Tab-separated table of C-alpha atoms in Angstrom:
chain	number	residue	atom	x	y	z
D	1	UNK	CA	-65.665	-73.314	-165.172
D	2	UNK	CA	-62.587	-71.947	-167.234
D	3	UNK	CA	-59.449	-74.051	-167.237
D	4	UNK	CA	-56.348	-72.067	-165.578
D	5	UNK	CA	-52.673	-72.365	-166.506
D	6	UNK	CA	-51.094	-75.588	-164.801
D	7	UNK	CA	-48.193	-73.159	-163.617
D	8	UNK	CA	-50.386	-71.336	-161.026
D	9	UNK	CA	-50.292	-72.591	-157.611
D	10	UNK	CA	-50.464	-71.668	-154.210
D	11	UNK	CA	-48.538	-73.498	-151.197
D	12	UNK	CA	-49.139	-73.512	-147.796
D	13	UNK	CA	-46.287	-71.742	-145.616
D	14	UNK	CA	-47.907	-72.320	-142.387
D	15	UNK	CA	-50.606	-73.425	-140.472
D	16	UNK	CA	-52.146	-77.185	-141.092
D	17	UNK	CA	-51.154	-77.574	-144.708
D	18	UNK	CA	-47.667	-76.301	-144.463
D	19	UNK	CA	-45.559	-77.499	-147.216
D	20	UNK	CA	-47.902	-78.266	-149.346
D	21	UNK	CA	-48.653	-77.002	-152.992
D	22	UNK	CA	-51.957	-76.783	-154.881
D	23	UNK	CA	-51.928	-76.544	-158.452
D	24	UNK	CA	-55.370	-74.289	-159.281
D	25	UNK	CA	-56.495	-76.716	-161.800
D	26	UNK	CA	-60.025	-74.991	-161.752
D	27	UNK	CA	-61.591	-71.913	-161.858
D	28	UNK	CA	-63.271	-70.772	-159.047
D	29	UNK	CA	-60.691	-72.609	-157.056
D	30	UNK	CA	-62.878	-72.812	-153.776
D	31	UNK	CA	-60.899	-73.137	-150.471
D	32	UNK	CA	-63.039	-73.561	-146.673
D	33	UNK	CA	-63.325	-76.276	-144.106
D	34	UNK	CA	-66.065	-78.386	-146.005
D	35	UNK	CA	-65.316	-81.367	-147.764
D	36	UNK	CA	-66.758	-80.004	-151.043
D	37	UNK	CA	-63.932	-76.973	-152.169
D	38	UNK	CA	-61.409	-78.319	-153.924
D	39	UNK	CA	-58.933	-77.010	-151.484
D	40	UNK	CA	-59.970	-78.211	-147.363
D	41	UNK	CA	-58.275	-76.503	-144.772
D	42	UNK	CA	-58.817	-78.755	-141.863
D	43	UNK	CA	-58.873	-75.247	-139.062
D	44	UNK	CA	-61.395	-74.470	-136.940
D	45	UNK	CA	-61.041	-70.595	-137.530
D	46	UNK	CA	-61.651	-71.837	-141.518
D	47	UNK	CA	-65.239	-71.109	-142.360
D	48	UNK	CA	-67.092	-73.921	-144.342
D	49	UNK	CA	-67.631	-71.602	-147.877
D	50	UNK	CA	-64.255	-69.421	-147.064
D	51	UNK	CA	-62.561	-67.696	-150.227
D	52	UNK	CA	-62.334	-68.690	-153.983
D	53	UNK	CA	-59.816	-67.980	-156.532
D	54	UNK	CA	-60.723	-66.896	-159.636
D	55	UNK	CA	-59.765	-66.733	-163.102
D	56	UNK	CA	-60.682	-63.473	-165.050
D	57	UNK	CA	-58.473	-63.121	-168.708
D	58	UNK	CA	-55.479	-64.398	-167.454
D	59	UNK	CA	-54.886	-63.435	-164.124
D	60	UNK	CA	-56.433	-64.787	-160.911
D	61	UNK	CA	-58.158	-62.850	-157.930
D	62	UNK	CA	-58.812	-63.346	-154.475
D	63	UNK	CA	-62.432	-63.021	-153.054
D	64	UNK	CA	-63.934	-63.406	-149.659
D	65	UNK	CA	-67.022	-65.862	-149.707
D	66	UNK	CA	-68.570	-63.820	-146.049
D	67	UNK	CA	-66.240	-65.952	-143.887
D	68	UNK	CA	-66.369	-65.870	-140.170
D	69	UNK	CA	-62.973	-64.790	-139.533
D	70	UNK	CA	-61.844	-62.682	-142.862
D	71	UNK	CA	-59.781	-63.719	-145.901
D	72	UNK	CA	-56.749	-61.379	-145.764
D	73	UNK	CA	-54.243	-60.399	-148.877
D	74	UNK	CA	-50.369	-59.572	-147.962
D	75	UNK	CA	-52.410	-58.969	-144.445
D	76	UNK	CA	-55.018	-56.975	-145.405
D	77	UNK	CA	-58.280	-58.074	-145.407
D	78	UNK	CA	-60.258	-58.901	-148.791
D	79	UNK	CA	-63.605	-57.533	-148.465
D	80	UNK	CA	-66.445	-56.270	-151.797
D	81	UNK	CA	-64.640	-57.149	-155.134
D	82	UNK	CA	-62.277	-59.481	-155.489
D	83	UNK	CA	-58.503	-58.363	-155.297
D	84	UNK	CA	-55.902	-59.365	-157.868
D	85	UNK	CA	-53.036	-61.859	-157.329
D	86	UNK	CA	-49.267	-60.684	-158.008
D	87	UNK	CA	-47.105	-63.644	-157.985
D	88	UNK	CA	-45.607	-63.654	-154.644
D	89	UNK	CA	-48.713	-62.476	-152.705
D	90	UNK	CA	-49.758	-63.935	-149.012
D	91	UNK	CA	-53.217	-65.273	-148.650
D	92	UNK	CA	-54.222	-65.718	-145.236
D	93	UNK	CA	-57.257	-67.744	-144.363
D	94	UNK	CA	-57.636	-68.533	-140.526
D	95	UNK	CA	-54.034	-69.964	-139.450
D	96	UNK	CA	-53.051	-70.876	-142.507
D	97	UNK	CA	-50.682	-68.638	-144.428
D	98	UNK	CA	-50.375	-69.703	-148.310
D	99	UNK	CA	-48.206	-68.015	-151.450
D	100	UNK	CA	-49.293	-67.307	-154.696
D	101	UNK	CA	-47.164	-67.919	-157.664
D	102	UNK	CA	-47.690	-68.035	-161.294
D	103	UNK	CA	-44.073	-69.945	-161.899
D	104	UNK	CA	-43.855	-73.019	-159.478
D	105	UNK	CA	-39.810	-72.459	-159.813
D	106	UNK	CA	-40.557	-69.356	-157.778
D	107	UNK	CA	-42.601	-71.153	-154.646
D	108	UNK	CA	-40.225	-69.974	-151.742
D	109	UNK	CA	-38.633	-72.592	-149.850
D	110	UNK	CA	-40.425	-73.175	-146.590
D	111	UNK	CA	-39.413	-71.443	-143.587
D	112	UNK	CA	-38.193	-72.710	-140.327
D	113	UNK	CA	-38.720	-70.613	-137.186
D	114	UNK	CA	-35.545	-69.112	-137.223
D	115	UNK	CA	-35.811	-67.522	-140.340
D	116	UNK	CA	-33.467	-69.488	-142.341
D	117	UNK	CA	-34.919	-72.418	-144.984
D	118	UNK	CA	-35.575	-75.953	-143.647
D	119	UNK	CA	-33.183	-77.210	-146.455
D	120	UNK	CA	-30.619	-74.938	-145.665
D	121	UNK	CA	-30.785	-75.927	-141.995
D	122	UNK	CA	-30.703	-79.645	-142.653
D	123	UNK	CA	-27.464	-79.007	-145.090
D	124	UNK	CA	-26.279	-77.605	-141.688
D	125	UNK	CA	-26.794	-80.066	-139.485
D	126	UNK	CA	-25.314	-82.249	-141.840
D	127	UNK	CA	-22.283	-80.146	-142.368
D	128	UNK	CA	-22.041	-79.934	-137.872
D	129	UNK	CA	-21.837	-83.769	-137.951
D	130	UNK	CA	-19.462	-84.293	-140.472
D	131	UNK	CA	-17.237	-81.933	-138.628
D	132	UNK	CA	-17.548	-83.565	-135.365
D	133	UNK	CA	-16.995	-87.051	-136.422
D	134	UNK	CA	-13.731	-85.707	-138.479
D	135	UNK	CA	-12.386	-84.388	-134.959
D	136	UNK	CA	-13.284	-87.536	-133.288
D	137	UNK	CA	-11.532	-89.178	-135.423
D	138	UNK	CA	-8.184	-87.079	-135.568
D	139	UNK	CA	-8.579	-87.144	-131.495
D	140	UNK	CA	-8.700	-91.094	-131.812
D	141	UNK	CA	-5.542	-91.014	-134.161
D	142	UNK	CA	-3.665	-88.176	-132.467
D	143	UNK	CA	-4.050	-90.623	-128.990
D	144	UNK	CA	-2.781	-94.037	-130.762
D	145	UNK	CA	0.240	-91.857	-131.966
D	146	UNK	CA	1.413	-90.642	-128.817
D	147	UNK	CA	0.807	-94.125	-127.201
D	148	UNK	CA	3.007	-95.626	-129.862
D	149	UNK	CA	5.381	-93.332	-129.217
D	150	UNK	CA	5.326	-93.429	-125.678
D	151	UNK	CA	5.566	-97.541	-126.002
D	152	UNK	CA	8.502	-97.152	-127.931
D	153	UNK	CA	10.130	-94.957	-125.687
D	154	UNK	CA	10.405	-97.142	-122.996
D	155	UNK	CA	10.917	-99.948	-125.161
D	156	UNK	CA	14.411	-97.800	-125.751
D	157	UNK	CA	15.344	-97.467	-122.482
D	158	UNK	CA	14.945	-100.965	-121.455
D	159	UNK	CA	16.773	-102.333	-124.686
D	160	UNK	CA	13.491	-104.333	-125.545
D	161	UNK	CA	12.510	-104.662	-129.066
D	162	UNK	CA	9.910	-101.734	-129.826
D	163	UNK	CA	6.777	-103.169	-129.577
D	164	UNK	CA	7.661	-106.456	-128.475
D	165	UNK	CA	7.776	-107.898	-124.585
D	166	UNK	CA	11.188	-107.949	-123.016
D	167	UNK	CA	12.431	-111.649	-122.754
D	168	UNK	CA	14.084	-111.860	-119.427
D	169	UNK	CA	17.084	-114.579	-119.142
D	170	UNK	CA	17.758	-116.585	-115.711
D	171	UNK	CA	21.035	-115.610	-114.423
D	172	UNK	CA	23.290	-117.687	-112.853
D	173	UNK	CA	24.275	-120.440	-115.690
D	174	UNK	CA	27.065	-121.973	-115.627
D	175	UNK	CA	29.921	-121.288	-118.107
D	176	UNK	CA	30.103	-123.952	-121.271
D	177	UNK	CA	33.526	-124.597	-119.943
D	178	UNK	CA	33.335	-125.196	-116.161
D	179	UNK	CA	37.021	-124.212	-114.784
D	180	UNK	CA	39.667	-126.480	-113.565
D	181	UNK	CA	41.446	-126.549	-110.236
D	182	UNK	CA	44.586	-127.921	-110.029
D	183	UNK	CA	44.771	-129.675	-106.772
D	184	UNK	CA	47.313	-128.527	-104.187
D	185	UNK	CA	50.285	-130.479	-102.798
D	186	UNK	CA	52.526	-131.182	-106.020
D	187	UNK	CA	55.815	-129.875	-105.405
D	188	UNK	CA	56.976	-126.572	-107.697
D	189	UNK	CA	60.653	-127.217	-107.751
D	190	UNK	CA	61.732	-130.511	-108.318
D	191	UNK	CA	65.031	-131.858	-106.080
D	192	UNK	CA	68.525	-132.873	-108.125
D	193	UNK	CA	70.709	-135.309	-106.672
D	194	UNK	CA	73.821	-134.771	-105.040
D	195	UNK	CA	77.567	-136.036	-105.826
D	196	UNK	CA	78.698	-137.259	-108.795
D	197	UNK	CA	76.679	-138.102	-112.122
D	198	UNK	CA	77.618	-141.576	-113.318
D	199	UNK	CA	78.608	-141.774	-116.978
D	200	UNK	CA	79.648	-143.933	-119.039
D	201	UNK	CA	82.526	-145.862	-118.826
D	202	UNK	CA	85.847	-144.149	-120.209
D	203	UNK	CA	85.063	-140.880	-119.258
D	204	UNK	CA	85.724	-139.182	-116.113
D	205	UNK	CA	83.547	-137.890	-113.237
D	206	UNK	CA	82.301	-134.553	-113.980
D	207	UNK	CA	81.450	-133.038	-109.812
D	208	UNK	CA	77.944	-131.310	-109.945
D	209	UNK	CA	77.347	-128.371	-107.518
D	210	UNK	CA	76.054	-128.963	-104.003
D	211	UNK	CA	73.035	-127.777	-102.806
């Protein structure tokens, strides 16, 4: 058993693994259903013995270990020798779908049914809710505005205090300074007497006019 470069890896793009990476830490690098390769592929379509990477100079290669159901390379299936490994290359063993790569900075990011990365579609999402709870929130502001607005509105056309219940004053009360009658029957000319005015002593009558 030869010891690989810790950079190669493969990494499961489907099936029951998906999302997974494998550093091949060992050469062969077995891979089948039984508990004894050192990579298990829990599917039924996965023979027990199924395929084994192997290490030859420095570069791996794919062989077929007489599975049930064929080992297939970029979709074609592996059959005789062993087939060398590109980085990049598609290894399909039953369901499972796994990628080859000599650089783990070059794993491709898993792919969600629609075509576009999971991270990508999370970042997405994340961006959609941001945006709806920012126009939530400018509808909520935009609606206490024109309330306001419309409160102090009719606050102007009642004379009220913006804002502020009107305070409405009893009618009625009577003046600080109640008025004053004056009561009837008091003569408005007052009567001067007739004939002559006494004087003093000494001096002479003076007539006064009749009435």
């Amino acid at each position: 058993m030869s010891s690989p470069r810790s950079s190669s890896v493969i990494r499961a793009e489907s099936g029951p693994l998906a999302g997974q990476s494998f550093a091949l830490d060992r050469s062969p690098f077995s891979i089948g259903r039984g508990a004894g390769n050192a990579l298990v592929v829990p599917d039924t379509l996965a023979s027990r013995q199924h395929a084994s990477l192997e290490l030859q100079g420095d570069r791996w290669f794919l062989r077929d270990l007489g599975s049930s159901n064929g080992t297939f390379l970029n979709r074609q299936a592996v059959s005789g020798s062993p087939q060398p490994l590109r980085s990049g290359d598609l290894v399909g063993i039953g369901d499972s779908v796994f990628v080859f790569t000599t650089d783990i900075q070059q794993i491709p990011r898993p792919q969600a049914p629609g075509g576009q990365p999971v991270a990508s579609q999370r970042q997405r999402s994340t961006w959609i809710m941001a945006a709806a709870i920012a126009i939530v929130l400018v509808i909520v502001i935009v609606a206490a505005v024109l309330l306001f607005n419309g409160l102090a509105g009719k606050d102007q056309e009642t004379g009220a205090t913006p804002g502020l219940p009107s305070l409405g004053l009893p009618t009625g009360l009577p003046s600080a300074f109640p008025s004053l009658e004056v009561p009837t029957g008091f003569p408005t000319e007052l009567p001067l007497p007739t004939g002559g005015l006494s004087l003093p002593t000494g001096l002479p009558d003076i007539p006064l006019p009749g009435p």
